[in-house]
mmCIF file of C-alpha atoms in Angstrom:
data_model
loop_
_atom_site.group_PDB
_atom_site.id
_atom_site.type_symbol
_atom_site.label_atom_id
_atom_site.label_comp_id
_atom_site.label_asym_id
_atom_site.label_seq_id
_atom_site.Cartn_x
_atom_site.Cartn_y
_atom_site.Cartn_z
ATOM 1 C CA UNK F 143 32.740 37.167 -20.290
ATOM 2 C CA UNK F 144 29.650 38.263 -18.474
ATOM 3 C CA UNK F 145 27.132 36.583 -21.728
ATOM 4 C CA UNK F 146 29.239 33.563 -20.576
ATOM 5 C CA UNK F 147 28.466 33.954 -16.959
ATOM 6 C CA UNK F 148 24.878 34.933 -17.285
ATOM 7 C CA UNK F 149 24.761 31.381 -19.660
ATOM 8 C CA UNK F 150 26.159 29.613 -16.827
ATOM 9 C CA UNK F 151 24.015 30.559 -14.569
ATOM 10 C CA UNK F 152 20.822 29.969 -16.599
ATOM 11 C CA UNK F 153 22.256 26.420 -17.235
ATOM 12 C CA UNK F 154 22.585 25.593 -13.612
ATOM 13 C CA UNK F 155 19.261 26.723 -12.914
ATOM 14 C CA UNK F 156 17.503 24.924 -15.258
ATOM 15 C CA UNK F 157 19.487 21.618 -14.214
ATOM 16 C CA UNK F 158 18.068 21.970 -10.029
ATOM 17 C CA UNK F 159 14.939 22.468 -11.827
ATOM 18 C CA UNK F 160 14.972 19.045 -13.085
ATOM 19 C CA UNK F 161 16.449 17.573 -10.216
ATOM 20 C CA UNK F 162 13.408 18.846 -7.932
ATOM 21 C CA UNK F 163 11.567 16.157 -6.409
ATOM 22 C CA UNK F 164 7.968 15.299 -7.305
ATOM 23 C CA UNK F 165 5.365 12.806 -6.186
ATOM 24 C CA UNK F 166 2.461 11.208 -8.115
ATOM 25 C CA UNK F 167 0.745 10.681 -4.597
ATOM 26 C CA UNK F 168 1.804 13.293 -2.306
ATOM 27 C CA UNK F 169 2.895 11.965 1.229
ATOM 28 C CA UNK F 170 6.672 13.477 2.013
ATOM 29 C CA UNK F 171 7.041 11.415 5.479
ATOM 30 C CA UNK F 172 9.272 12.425 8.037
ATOM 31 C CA UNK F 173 13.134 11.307 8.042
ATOM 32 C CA UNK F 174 12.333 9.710 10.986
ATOM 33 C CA UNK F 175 9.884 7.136 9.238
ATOM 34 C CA UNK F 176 11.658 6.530 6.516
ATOM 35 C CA UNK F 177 13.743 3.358 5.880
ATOM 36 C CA UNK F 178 16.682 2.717 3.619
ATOM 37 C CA UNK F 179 16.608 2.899 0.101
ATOM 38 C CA UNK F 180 16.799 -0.984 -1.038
ATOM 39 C CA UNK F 181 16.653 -2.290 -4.936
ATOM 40 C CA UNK F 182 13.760 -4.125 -6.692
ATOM 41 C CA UNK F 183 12.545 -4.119 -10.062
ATOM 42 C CA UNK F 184 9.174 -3.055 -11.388
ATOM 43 C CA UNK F 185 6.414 -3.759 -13.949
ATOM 44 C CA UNK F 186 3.312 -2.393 -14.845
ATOM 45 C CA UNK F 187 -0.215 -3.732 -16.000
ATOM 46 C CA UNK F 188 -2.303 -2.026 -18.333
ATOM 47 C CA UNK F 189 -6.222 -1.108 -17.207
ATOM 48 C CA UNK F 190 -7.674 -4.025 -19.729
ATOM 49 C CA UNK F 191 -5.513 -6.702 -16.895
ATOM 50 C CA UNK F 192 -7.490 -7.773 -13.749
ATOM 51 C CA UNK F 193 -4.622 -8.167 -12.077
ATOM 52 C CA UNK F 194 -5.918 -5.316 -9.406
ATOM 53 C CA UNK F 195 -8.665 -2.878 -10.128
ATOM 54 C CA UNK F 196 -11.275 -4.749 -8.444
ATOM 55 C CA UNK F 197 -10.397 -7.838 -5.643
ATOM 56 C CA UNK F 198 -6.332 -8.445 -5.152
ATOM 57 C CA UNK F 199 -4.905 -11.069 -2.255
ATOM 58 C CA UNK F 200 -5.471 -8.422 0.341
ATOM 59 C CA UNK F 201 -9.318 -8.433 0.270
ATOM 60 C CA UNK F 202 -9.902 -4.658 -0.780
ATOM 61 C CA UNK F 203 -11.739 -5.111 -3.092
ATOM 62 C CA UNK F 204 -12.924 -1.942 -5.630
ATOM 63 C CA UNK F 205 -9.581 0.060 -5.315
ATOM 64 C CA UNK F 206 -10.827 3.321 -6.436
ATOM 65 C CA UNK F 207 -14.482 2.880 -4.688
ATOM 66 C CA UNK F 208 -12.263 2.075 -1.379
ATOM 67 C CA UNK F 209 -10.088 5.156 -1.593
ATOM 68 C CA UNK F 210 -6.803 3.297 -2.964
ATOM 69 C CA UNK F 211 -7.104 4.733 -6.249
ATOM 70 C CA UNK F 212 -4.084 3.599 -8.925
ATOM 71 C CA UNK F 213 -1.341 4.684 -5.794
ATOM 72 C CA UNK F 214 -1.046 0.717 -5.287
ATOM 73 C CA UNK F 215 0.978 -2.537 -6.059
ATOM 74 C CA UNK F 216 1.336 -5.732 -6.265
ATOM 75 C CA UNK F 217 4.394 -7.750 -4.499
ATOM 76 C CA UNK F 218 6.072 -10.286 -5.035
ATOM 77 C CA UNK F 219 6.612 -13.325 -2.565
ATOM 78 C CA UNK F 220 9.416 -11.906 -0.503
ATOM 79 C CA UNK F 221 7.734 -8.477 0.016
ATOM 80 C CA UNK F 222 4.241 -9.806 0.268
ATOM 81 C CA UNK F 223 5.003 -11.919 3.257
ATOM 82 C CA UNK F 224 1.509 -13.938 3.231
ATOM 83 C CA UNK F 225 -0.871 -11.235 3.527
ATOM 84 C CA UNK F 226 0.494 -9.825 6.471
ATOM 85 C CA UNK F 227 2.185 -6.203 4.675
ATOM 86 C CA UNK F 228 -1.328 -5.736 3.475
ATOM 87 C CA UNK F 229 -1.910 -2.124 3.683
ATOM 88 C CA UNK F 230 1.920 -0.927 3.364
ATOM 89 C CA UNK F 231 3.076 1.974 2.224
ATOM 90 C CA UNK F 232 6.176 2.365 -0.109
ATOM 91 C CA UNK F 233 7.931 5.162 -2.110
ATOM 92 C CA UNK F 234 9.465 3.608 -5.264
ATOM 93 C CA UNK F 235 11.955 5.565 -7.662
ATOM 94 C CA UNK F 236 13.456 4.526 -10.850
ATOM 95 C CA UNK F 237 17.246 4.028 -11.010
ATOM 96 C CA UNK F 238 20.146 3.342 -13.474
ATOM 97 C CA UNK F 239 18.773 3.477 -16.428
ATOM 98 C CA UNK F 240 18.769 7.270 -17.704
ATOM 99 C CA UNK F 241 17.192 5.936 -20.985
ATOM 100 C CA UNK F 242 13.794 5.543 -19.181
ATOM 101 C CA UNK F 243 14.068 6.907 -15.701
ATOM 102 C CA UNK F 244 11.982 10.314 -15.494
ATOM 103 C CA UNK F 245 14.862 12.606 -13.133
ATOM 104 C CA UNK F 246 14.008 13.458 -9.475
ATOM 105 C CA UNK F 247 10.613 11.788 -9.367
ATOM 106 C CA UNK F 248 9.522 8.885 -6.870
ATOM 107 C CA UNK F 249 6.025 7.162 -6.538
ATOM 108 C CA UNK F 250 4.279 6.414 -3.002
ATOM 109 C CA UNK F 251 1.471 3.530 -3.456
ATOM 110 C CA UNK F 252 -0.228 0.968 -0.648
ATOM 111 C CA UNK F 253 0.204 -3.023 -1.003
ATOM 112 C CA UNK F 254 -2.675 -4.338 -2.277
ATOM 113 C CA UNK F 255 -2.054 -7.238 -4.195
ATOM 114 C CA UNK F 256 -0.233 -10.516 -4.376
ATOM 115 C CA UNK F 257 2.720 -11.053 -7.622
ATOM 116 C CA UNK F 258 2.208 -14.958 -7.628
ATOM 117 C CA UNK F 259 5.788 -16.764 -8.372
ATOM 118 C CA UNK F 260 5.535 -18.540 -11.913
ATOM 119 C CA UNK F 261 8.176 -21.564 -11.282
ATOM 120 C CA UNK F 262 7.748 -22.645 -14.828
ATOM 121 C CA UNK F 263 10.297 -19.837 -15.545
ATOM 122 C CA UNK F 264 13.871 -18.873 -13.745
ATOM 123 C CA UNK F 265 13.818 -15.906 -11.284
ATOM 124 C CA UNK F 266 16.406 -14.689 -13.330
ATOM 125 C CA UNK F 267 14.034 -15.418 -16.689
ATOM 126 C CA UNK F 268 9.909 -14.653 -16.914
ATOM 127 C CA UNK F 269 9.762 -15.761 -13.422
ATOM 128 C CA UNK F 270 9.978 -12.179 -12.349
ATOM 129 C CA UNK F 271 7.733 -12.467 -9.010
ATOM 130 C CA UNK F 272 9.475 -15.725 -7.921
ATOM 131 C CA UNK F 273 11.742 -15.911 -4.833
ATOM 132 C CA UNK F 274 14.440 -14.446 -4.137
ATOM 133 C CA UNK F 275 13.023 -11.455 -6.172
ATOM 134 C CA UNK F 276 11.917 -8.024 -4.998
ATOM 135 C CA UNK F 277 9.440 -7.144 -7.387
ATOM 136 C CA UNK F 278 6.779 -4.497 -7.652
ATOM 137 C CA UNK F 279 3.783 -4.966 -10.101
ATOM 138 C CA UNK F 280 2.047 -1.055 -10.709
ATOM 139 C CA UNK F 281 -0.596 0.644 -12.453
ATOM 140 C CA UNK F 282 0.790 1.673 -15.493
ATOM 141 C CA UNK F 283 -0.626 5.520 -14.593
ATOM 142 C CA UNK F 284 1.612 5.290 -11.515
ATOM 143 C CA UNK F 285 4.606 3.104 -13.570
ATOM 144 C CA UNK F 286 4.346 5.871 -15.974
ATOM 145 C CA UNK F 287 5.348 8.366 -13.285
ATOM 146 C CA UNK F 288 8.650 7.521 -12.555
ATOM 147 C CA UNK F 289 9.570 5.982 -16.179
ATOM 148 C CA UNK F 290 8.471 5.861 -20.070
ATOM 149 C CA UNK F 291 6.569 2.385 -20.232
ATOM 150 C CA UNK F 292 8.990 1.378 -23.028
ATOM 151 C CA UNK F 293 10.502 0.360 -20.203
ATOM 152 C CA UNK F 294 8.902 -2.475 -18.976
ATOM 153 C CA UNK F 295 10.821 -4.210 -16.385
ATOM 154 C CA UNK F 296 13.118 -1.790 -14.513
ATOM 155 C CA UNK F 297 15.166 -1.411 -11.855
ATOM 156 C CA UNK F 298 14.157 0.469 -8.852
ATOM 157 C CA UNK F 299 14.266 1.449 -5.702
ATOM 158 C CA UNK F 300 12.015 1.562 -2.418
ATOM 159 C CA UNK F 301 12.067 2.102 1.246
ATOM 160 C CA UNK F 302 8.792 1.382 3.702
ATOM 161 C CA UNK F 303 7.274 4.811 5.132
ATOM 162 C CA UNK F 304 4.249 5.608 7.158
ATOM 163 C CA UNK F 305 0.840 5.675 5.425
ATOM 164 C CA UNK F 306 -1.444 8.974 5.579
ATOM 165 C CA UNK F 307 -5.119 8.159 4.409
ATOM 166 C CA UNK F 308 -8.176 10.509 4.797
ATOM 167 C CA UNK F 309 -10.867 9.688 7.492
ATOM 168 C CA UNK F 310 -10.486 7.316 9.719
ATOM 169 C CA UNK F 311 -10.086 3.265 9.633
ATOM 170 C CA UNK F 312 -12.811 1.240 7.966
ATOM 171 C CA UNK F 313 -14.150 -1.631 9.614
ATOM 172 C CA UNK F 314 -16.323 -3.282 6.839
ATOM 173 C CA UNK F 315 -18.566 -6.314 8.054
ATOM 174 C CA UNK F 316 -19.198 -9.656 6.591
ATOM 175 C CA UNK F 317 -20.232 -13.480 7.170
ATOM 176 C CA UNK F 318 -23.442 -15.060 8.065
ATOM 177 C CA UNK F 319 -25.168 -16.499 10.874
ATOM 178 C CA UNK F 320 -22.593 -16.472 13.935
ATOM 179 C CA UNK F 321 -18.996 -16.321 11.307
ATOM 180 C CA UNK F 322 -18.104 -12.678 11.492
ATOM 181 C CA UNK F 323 -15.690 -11.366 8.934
ATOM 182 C CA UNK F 324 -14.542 -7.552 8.772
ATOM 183 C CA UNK F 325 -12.222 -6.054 6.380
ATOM 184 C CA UNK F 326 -10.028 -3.410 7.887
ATOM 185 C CA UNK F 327 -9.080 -0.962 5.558
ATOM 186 C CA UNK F 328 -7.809 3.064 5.124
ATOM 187 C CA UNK F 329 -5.425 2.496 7.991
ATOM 188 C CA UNK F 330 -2.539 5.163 8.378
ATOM 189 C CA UNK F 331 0.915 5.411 9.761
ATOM 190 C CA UNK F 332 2.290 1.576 9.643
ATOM 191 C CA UNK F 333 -0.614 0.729 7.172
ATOM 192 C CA UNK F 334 -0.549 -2.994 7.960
ATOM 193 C CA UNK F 335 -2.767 -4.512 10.968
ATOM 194 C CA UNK F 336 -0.409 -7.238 12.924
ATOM 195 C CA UNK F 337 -3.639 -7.862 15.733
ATOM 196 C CA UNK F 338 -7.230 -7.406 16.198
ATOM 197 C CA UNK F 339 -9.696 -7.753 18.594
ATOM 198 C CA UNK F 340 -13.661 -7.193 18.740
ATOM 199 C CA UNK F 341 -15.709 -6.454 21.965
ATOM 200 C CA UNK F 342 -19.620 -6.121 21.880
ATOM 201 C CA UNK F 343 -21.850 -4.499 24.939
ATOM 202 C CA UNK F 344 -22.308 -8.485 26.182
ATOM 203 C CA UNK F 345 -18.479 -9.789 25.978
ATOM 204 C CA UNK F 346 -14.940 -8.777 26.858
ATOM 205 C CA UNK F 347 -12.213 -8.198 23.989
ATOM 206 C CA UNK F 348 -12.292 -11.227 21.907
ATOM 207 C CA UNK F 349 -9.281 -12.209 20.149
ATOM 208 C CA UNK F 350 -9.602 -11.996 15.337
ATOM 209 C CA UNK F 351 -8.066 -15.011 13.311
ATOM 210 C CA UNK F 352 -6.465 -13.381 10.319
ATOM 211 C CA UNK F 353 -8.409 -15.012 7.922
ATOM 212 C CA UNK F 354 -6.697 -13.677 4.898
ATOM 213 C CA UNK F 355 -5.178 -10.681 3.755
ATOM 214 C CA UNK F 356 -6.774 -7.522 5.540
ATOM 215 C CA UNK F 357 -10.082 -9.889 6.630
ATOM 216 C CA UNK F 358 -10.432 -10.826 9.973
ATOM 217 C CA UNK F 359 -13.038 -13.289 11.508
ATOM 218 C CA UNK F 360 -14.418 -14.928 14.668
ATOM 219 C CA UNK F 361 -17.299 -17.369 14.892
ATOM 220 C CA UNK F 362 -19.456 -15.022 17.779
ATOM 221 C CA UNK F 363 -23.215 -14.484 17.682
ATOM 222 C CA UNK F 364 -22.594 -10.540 18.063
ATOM 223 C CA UNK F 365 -25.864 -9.398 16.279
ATOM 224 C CA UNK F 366 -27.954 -6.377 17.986
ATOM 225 C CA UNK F 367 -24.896 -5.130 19.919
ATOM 226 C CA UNK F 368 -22.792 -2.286 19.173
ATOM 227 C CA UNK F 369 -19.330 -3.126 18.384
ATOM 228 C CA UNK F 370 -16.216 -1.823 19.565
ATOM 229 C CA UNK F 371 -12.298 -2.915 17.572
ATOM 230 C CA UNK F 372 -8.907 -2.797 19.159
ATOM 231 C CA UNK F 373 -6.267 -2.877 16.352
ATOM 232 C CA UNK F 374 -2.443 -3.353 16.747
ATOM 233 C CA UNK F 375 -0.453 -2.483 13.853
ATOM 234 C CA UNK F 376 3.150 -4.028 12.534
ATOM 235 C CA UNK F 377 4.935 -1.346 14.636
ATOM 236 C CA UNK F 378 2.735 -2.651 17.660
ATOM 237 C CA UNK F 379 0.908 0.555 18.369
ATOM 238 C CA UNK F 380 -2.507 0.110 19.486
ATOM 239 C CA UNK F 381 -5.646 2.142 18.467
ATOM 240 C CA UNK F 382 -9.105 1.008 19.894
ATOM 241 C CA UNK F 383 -12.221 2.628 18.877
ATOM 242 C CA UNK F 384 -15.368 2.063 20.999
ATOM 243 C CA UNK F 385 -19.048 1.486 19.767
ATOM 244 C CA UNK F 386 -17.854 1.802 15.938
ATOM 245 C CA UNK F 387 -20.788 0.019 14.730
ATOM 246 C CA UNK F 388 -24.009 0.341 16.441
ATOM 247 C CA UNK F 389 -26.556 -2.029 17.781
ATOM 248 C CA UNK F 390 -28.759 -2.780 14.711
ATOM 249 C CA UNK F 391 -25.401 -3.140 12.049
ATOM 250 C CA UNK F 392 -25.585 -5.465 9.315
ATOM 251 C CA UNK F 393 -23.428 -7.558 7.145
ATOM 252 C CA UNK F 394 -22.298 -5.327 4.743
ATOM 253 C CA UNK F 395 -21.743 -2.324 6.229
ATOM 254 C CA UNK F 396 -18.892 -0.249 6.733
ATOM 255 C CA UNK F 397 -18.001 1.563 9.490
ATOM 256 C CA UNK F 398 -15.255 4.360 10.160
ATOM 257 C CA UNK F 399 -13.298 3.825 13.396
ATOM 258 C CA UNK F 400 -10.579 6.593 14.980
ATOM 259 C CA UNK F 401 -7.271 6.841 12.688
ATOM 260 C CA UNK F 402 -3.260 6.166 13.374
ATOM 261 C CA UNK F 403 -1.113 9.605 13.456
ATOM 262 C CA UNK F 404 0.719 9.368 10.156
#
């Protein structure tokens, strides 16, 4: 009887080992700013696709040069809500299928892409970003995280939680003559910008046109004046950092601003 106990109680170790929980991209958030679990389904790409590494609908352009790495997805239609979840952060686990499903682990990745609807196909057929679908397109190195890419299209699950990034915000600057664009990028805690506004050393806070994605613009002749950004993110908290980029920027640049509390 006590082989039979010890046994037991090796066995029962070993299965709360597996059942631990681990994270590709470490970022345990708070109970507090975590939402309910809701189901999706996921794919992956391969490295040789385009579909993100470099570019993506949300204007980030190099993903790994810009600090995003392979912790990001795609979305499709429903999630990506024209450009304006940009930035999101999501935990994503695999569930139901026990074939494929690697126990106890759960991915955490930032929206950075656009799943385009194919409405030559069904949502129920190869039309697998097409509305009503909740559908997550991902790195295969992150896919391959929380299930065996045999896989392919599985069922999952994911809740929104609060971003934590390293540094502060990035304000990168484009445009030409008097049309001023700048990417905001590397934001924390909400992770998607809802408002922004611009202020040089000559002019109150002027109002930023989403022009797509994460890229904001106003047509301003702001040259030779530091510039100052007031951004409001999707939970409306405000964060405004003064004289970001100084008097002699240029397009092109990037600048690092103050940062949200994660």
């Amino acid at each position: 009887m006590p082989s039979r106990r010890l046994f037991l109680l090796s066995l029962t170790f070993s299965l709360s080992a597996l059942l631990v929980h681990s994270h590709y991209f470490p970022s345990t958030p708070s109970a507090a700013a975590q939402s309910d679990w809701k189901s999706a389904r996921a794919t992956y790409y391969a490295a040789a696709d385009p579909i993100d590494a470099v570019g993506g609908a949300c204007g980030y352009g190099d993903l790994v040069k810009n600090g995003y790495g392979k912790a990001t997805a795609a979305l499709s239609t429903v999630l990506f809500e024209k450009g304006q979840i940009c930035g999101a952060c999501y935990e994503i686990r695999c569930v139901e299928d026990l074939r494929w499903c690697i126990p106890g682990t759960s991915i955490i990745v930032t929206a950075t892409n656009f799943c385009a609807p194919n409405y030559g196909f069904d949502a129920d057929g190869g039309g697998r970003c097409n509305p009503p679908n909740s559908h997550f397109v991902l790195p295969i190195e992150a896919f391959e995280k929380i299930a065996i890419w045999k896989a392919s299209n599985m069922p999952v699950q994911y809740r929104r939680i609060r971003c934590r990034k390293e540094g502060g915000v990035r304000f990168t600057i484009g445009g030409a003559g008097i049309f001023l664009s700048v990417l905001i990028s590397n934001v924390a805690g909400a992770g998607d910008v809802a408002a922004v506004k611009i202020k040089s050393s000559r002019t109150g806070w002027l109002p930023m046109g989403r022009n797509w994605g994460q890229n904001w613009h106003i047509n301003a002749d702001l040259k030779n004046q530091p510039l100052s950004f007031e951004i409001t993110s999707s939970d409306g908290v405000t964060l405004t950092s003064y004289n970001v980029a100084p008097k002699n920027w240029g397009f092109g640049q990037s600048f690092e601003g103050k940062q949200f509390d994660s």
